[in-house]
CSV table of C-alpha atoms in Angstrom, one decimal:
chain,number,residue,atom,x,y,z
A,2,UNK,CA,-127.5,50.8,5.8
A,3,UNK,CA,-127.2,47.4,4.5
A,4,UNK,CA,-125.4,45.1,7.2
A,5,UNK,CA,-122.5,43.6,5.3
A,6,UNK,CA,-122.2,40.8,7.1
A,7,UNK,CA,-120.0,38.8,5.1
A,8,UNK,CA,-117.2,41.3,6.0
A,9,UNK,CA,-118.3,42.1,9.8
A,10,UNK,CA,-118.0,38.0,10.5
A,11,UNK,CA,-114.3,38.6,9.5
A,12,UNK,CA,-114.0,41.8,11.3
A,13,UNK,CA,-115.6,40.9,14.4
A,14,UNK,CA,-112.8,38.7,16.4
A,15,UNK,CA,-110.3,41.3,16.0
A,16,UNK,CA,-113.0,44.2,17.4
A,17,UNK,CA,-110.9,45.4,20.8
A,18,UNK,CA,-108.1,43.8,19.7
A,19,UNK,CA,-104.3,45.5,19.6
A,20,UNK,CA,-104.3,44.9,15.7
A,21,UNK,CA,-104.5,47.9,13.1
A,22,UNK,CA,-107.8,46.8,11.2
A,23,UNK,CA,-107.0,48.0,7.7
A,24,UNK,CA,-110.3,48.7,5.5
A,25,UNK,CA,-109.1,48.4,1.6
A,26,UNK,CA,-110.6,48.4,-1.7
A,27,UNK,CA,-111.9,50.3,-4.6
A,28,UNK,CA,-112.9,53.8,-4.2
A,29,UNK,CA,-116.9,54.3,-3.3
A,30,UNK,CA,-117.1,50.5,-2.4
A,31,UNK,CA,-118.4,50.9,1.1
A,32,UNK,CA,-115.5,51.4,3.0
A,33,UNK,CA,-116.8,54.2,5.2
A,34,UNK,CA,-120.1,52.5,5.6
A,35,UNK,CA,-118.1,49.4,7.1
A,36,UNK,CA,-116.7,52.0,9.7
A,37,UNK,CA,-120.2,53.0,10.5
A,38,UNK,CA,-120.9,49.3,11.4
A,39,UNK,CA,-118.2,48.4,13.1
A,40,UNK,CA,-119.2,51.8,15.5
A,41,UNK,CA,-122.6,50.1,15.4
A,42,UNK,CA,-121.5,46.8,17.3
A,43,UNK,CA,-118.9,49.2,19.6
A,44,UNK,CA,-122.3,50.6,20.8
A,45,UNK,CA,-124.4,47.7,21.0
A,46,UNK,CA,-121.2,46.1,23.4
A,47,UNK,CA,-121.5,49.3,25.4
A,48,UNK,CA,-118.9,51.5,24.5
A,49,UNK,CA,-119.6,54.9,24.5
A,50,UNK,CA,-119.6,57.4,21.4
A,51,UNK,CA,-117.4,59.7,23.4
A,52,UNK,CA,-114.7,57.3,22.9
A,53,UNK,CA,-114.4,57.7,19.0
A,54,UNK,CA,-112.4,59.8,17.1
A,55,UNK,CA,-113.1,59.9,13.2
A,56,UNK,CA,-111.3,61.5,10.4
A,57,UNK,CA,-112.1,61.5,6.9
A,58,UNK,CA,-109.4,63.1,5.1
A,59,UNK,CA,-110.8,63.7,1.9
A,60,UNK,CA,-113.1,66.3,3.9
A,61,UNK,CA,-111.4,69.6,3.2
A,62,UNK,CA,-112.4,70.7,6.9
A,63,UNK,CA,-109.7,68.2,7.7
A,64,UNK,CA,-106.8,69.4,5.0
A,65,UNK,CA,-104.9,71.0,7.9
A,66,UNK,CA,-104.4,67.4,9.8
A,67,UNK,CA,-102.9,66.2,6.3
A,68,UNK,CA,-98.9,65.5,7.4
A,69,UNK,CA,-98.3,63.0,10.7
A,70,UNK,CA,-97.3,65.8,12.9
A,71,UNK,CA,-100.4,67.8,13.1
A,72,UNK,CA,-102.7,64.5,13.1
A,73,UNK,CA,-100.2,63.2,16.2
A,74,UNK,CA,-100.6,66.8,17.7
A,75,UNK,CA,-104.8,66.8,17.1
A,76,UNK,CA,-105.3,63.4,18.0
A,77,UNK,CA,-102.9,63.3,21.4
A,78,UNK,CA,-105.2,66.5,22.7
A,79,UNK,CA,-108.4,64.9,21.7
A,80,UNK,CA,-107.5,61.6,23.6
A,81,UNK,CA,-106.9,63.3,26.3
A,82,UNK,CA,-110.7,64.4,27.1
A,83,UNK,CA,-111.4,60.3,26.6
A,84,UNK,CA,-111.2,57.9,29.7
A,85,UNK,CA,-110.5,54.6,29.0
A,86,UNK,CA,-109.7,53.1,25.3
A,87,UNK,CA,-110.4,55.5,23.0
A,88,UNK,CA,-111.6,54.3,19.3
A,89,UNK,CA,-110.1,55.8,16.3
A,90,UNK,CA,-111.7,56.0,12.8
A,91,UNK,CA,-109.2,57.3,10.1
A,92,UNK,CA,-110.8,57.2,6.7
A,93,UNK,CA,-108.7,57.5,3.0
A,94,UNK,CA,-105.6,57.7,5.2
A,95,UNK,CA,-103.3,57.6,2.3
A,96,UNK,CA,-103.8,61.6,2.2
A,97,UNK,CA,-101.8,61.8,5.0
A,98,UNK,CA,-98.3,62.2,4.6
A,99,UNK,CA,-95.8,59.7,6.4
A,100,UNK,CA,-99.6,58.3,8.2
A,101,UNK,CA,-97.7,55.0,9.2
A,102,UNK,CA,-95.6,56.5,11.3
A,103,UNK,CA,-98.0,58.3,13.2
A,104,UNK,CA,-101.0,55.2,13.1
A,105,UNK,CA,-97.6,53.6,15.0
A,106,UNK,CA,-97.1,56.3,17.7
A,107,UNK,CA,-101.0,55.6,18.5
A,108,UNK,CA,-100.8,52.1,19.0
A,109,UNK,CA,-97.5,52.0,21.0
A,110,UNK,CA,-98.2,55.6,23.8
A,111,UNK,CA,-102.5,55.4,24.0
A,112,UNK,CA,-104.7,52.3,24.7
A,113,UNK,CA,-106.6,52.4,21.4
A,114,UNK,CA,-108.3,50.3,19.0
A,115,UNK,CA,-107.3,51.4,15.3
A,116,UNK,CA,-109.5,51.3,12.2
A,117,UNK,CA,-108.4,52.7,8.9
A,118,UNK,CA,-109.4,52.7,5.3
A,119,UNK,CA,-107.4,53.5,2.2
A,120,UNK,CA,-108.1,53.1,-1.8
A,121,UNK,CA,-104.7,51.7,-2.7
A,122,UNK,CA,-103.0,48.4,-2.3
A,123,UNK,CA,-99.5,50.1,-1.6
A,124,UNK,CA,-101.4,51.0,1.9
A,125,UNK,CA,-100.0,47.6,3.0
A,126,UNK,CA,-96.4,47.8,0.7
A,127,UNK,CA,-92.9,49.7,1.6
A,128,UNK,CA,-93.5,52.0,4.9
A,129,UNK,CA,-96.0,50.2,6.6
A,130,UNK,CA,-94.8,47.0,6.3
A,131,UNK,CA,-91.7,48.3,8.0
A,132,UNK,CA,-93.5,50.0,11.2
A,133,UNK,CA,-96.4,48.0,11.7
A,134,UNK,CA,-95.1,44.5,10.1
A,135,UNK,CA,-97.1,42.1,12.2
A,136,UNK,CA,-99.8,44.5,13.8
A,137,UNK,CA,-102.4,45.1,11.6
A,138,UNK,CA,-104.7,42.9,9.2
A,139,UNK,CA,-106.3,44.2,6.4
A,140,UNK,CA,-110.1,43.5,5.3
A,141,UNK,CA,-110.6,43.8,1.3
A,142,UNK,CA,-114.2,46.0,0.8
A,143,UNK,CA,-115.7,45.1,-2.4
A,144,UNK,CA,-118.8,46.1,-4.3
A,145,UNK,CA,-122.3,45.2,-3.3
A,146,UNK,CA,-122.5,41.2,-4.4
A,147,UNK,CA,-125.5,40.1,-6.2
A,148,UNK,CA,-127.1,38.8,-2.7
A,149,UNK,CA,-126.5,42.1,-1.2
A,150,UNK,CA,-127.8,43.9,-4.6
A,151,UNK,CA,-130.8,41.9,-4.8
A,152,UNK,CA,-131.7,42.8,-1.5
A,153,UNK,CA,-131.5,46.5,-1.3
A,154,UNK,CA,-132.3,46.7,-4.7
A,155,UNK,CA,-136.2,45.1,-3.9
A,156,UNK,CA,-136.2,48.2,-1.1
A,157,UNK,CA,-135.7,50.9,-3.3
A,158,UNK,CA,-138.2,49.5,-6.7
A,159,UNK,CA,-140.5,46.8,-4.7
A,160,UNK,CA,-141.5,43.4,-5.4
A,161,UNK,CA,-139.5,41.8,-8.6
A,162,UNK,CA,-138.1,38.4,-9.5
A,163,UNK,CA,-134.7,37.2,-9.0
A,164,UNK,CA,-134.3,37.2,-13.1
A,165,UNK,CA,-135.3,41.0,-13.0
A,166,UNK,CA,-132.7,41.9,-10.3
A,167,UNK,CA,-129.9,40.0,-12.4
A,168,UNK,CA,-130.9,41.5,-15.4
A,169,UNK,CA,-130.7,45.5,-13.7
A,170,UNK,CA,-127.4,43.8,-11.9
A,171,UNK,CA,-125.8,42.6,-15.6
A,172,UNK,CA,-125.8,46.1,-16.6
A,173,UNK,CA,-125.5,48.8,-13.2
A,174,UNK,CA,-123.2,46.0,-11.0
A,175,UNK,CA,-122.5,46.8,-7.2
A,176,UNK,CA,-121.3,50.1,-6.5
A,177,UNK,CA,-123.5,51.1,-3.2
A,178,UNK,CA,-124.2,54.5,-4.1
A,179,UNK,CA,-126.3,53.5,-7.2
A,180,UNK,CA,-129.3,52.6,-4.0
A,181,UNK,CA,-130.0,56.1,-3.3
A,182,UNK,CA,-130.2,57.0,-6.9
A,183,UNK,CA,-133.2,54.1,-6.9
A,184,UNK,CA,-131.1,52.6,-9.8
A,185,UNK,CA,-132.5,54.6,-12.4
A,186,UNK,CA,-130.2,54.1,-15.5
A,187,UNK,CA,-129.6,57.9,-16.3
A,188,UNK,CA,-128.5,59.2,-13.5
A,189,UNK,CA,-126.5,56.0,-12.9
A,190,UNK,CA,-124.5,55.8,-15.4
A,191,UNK,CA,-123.1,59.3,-15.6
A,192,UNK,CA,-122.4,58.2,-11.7
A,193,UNK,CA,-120.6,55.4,-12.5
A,194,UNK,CA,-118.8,57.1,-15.3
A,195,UNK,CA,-117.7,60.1,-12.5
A,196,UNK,CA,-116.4,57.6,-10.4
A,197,UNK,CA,-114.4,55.7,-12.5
A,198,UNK,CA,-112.9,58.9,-14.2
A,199,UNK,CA,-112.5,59.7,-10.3
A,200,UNK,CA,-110.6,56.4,-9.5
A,201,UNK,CA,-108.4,56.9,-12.6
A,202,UNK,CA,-107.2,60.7,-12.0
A,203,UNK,CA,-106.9,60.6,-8.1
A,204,UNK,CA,-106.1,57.1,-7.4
A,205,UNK,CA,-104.0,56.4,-10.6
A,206,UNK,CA,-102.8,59.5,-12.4
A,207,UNK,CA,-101.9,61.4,-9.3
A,208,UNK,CA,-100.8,59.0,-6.9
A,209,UNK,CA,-98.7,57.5,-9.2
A,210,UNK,CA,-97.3,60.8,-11.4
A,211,UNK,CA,-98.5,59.4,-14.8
A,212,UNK,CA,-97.0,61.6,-17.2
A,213,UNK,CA,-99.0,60.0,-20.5
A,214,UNK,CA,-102.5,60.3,-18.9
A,215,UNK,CA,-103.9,59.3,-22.7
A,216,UNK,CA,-101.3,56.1,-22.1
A,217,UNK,CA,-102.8,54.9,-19.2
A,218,UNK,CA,-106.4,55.5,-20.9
A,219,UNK,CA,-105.8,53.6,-23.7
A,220,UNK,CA,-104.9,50.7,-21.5
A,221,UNK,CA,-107.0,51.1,-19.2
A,222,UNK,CA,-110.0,51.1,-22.2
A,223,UNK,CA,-108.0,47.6,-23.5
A,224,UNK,CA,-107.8,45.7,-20.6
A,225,UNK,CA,-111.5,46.4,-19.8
A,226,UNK,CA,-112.3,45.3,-23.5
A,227,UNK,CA,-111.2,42.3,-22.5
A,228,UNK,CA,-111.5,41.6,-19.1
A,229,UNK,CA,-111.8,37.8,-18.4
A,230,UNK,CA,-109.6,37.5,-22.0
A,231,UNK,CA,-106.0,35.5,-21.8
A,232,UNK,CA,-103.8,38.6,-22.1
A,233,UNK,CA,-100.1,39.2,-22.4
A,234,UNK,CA,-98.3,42.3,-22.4
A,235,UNK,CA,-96.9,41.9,-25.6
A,236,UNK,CA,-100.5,42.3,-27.0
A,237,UNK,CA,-100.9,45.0,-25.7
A,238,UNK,CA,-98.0,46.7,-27.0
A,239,UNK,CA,-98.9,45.2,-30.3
A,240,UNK,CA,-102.3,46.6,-30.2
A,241,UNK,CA,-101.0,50.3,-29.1
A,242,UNK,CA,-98.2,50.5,-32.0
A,243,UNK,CA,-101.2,49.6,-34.5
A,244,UNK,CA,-102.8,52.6,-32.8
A,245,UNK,CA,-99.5,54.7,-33.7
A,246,UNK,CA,-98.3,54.9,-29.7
A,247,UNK,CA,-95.2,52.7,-29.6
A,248,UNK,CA,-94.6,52.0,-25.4
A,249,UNK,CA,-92.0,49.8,-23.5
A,250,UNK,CA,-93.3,46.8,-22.5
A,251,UNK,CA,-92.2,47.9,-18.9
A,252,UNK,CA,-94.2,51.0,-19.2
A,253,UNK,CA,-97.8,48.5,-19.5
A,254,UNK,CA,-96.6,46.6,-16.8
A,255,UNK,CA,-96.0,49.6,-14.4
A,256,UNK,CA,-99.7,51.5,-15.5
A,257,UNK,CA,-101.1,47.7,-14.6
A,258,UNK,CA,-100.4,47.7,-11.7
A,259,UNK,CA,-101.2,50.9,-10.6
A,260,UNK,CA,-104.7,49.9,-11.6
A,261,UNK,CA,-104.3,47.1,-9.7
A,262,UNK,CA,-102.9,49.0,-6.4
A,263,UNK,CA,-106.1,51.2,-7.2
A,264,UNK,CA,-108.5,48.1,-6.9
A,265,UNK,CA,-109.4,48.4,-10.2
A,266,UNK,CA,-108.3,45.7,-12.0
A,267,UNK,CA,-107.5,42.1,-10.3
A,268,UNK,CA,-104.9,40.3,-11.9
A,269,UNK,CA,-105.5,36.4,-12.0
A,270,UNK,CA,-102.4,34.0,-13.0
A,271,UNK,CA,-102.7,31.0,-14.6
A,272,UNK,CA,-101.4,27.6,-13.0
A,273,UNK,CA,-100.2,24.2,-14.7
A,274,UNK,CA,-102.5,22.0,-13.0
A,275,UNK,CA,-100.3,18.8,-14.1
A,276,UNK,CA,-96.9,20.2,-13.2
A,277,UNK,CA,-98.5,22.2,-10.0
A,278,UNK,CA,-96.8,25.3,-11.3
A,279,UNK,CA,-97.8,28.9,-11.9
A,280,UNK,CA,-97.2,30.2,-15.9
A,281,UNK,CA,-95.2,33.3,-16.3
A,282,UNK,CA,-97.4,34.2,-19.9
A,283,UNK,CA,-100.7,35.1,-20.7
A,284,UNK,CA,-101.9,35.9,-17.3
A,285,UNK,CA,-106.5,37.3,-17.1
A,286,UNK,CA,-107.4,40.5,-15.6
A,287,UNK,CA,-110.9,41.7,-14.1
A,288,UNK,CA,-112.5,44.7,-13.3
A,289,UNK,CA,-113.8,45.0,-9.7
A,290,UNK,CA,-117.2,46.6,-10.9
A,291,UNK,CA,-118.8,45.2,-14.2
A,292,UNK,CA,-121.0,48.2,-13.8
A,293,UNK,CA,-118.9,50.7,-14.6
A,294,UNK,CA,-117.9,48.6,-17.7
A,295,UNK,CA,-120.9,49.3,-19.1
A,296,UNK,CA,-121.0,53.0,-18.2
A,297,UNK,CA,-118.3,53.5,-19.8
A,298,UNK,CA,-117.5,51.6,-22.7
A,299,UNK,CA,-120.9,49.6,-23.2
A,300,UNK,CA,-121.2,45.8,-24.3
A,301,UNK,CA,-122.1,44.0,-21.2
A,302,UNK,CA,-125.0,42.3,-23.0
A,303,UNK,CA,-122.9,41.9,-26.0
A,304,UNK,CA,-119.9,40.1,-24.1
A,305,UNK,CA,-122.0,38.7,-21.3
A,306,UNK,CA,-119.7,35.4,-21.6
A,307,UNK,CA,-117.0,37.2,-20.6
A,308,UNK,CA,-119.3,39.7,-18.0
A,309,UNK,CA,-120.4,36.6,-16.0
A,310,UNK,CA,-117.3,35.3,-15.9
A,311,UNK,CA,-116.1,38.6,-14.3
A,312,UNK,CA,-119.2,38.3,-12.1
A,313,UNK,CA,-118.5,35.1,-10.5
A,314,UNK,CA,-114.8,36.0,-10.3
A,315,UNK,CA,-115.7,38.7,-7.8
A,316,UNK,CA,-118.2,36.7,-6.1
A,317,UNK,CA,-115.2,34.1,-5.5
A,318,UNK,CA,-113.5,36.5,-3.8
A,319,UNK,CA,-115.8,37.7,-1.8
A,320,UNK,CA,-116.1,34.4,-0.4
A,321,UNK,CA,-112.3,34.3,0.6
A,322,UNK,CA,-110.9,32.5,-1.7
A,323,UNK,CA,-107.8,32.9,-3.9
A,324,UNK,CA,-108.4,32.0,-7.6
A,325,UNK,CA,-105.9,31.1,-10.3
A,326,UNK,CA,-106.9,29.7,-13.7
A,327,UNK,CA,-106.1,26.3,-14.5
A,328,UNK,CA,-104.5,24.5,-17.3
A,329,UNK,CA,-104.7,21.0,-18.3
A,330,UNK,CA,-103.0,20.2,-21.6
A,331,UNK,CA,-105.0,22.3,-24.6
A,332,UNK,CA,-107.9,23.1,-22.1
A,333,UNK,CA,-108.5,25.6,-19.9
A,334,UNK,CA,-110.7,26.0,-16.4
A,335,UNK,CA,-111.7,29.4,-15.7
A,336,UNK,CA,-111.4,29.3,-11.8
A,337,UNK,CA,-109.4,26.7,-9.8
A,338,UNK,CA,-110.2,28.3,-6.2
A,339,UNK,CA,-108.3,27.6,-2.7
A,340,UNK,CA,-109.2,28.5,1.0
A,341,UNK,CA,-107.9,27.3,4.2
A,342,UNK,CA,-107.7,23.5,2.6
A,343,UNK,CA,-110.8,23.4,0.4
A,344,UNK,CA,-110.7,23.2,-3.4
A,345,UNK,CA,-113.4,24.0,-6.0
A,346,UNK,CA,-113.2,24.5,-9.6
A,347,UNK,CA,-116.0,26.4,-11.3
A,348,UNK,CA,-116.3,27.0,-15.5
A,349,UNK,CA,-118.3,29.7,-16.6
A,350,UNK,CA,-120.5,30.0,-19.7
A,351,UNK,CA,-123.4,31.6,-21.0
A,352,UNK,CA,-126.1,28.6,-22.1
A,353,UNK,CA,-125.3,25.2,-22.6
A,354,UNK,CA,-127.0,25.7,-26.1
A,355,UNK,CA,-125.9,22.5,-27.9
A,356,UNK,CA,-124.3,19.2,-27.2
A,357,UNK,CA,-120.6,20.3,-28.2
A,358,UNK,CA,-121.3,23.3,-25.7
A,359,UNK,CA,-121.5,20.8,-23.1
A,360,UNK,CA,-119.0,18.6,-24.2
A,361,UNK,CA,-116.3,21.3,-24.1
A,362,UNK,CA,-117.9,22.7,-20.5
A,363,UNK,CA,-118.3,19.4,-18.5
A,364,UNK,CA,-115.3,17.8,-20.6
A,365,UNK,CA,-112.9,20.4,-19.2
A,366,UNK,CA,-112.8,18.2,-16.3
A,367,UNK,CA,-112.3,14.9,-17.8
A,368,UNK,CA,-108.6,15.1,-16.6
A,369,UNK,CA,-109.2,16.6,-13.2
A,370,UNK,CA,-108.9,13.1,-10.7
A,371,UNK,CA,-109.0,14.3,-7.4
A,372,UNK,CA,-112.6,14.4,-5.6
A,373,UNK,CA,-113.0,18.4,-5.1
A,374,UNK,CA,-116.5,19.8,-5.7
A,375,UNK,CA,-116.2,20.7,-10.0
A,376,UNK,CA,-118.7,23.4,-10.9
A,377,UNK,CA,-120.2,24.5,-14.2
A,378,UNK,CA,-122.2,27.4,-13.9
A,379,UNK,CA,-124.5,29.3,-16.8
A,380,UNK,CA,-127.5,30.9,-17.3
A,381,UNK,CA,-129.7,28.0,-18.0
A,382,UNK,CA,-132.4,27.1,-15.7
A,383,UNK,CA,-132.5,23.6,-16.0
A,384,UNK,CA,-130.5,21.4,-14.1
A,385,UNK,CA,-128.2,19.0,-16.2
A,386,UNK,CA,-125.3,18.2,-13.9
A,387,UNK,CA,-123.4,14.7,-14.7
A,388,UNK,CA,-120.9,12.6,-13.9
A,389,UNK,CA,-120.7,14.0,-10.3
A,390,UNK,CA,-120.0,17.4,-12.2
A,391,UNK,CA,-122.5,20.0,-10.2
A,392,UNK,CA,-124.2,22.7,-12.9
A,393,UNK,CA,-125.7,25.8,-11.5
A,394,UNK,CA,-128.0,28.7,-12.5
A,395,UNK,CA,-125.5,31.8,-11.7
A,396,UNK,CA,-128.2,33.2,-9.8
A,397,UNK,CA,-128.6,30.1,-7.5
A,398,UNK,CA,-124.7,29.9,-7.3
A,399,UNK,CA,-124.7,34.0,-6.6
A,400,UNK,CA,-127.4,33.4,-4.1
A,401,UNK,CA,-125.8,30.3,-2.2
């Protein structure tokens, strides 16, 4: 079990504390695992395991507990063999009908410390913002990062260079999982291909009530196309009437963000960096696992441009930062990127192959005057930064 520390530095002050920690993000990113290690540290600080209570709802054993009055009723004679605080565990929570209400009754009648996990955004939306607004913080999960895949990744095949890890990364991703099937392409693929049909029936189709299943596949199969693409909804329409399946614009923006409530796709807006506004059109979108890109509709090595771009986007926010793409005049910068007062920028690209490559990468920035660190990142391995402009080898800038 790989210790994701990254996420258990962020976890770990509110540990004990009378906060609902709230576990998001795709489906099979790791979410569980993270409940494992958070009952890890519980131990090593002495608390017993007699003082956990854990649920995964998805387990049919459990489909009885599935509405807030028979969890209440469970949970309420369980905590009453416990001394002391008693720890509970509730995993895909979202199953449960009216759960917030219930989670609430927990935290105001029995001296607990609440963990849950769920695999949509409207986990923290409508409901639970009215019952627990104010008590709970939520933790995005995402998949493995190329630090963390590296690493596990030399476990399960032994020794091999950093290149060699990218390379298997650039084509399987981050889901966890894919460890325990040693990475072999095969049987990874039709896993990655599962789970994403898995993600888009359960935590799209049915959580949502799609009627037009072949709709929302269509657009789905579009916006994946072209992840890391400047995309507007009108496009998309455009492109769906020329596949004879006229649709609302309304409709497309509705199935988007479903996807985006299921994790799957992150939306990205674009900001006038002169006027210090956000632009209402042609917005980017990403997929949260580049892997299952592949799987499923091929091309990574074809579009790696816009696969590395999608690459580093996750990595950005697995760092904590929020990421908008920035305009200045005619140009574009992939990833103007905020957190708690510091500023970066980062351009991606493939190779700086020619001179008007890098004149159209490092010149991006000619406009940019303030002193924040300005990033251009590619797969060369040869260092040309200039003019105070940093260039990076995406696995150095993966690895730092």
């Amino acid at each position: 079990m790989i210790k994701r520390e990254i996420y258990m530095q962020r976890i770990r002050p509110f540990i004990g504390k009378d906060l609902i920690k709230v576990i998001t993000g795709i489906r099979r990113s790791g979410k569980s695992v993270m409940l494992d290690l958070i009952k890890e540290e519980l131990k090593e600080e002495g608390v017993s395991p007699e003082s956990f209570i854990s649920i995964n709802f998805e387990d049919m054993r459990c489909a009885h507990l599935l509405n807030a009055k028979a969890l209440h009723e469970e949970i309420a004679k369980r905590a009453d063999n416990i001394e002391g605080k008693v720890y509970l565990f509730f995993d895909e929570i979202q199953e449960v009908e009216d759960w917030e209400k219930c989670v609430n009754s927990f935290r105001v009648e029995t001296d607990c410390d609440i963990y849950i996990t769920g695999s949509n955004a409207k986990l923290l939306s409508g409901e639970l913002s009215t019952y627990l607004a104010g008590r709970f913080v939520e933790f995005v999960i995402y998949p493995f990062s190329f630090a963390e895949f590296a690493e596990i990744y030399r476990e399960s095949v032994g020794k091999v260079t950093d290149k060699e890890c990218f390379d298997k990364y650039l084509l399987l991703g981050g889901m966890p999982y894919l460890s325990n099937l040693r990475y072999e392409t095969q049987p990874s693929v039709l896993y990655l291909t599962d789970l994403f049909n898995s993600v888009q029936l359960k935590d799209i189709i049915m959580r949502n009530k799609v009627r037009d299943a072949d709709l929302l596949e269509r657009i789905i199969a579009y916006v994946t196309e072209n992840a890391g693409e400047l995309f507007s909804v009108s496009s998309v329409v455009k492109f769906l009437k020329s596949e004879h399946r006229p649709v609302s614009v309304e409709t497309v923006l509705n199935y988007l963000k479903y996807c985006c409530d299921a994790y799957l796709f992150y939306r990205v807006k674009r900001e006038d960096l002169k006027g210090k506004q956000i632009l209402a059109s042609n917005e980017k979108y990403y997929i949260a696992d580049h892997g299952m890109r592949e799987a499923v509709f091929g091309g990574n090595m074809r579009d790696i441009n816009l696969v590395l771009e999608n690459i580093v986007y996750m990595e950005l926010l697995r760092r904590g930062y929020s990421v908008n793409v920035g305009r200045l005049g005619e140009r574009e910068i992939d990833f103007v990127c905020r957190r708690r007062g510091e500023m970066i920028y980062v351009q991606v690209a493939y190779l700086l192959a020619d001179k008007s490559t890098i004149e159209r990468e490092f010149g991006v920035y000619d406009e940019v005057r303030d002193n924040f660190p300005k990033y251009v990142v590619t797969m060369d391995e040869h260092d040309m930064s200039r003019n105070g402009i940093i260039h990076k080898n995406i696995i150095e800038f993966l690895k730092d």
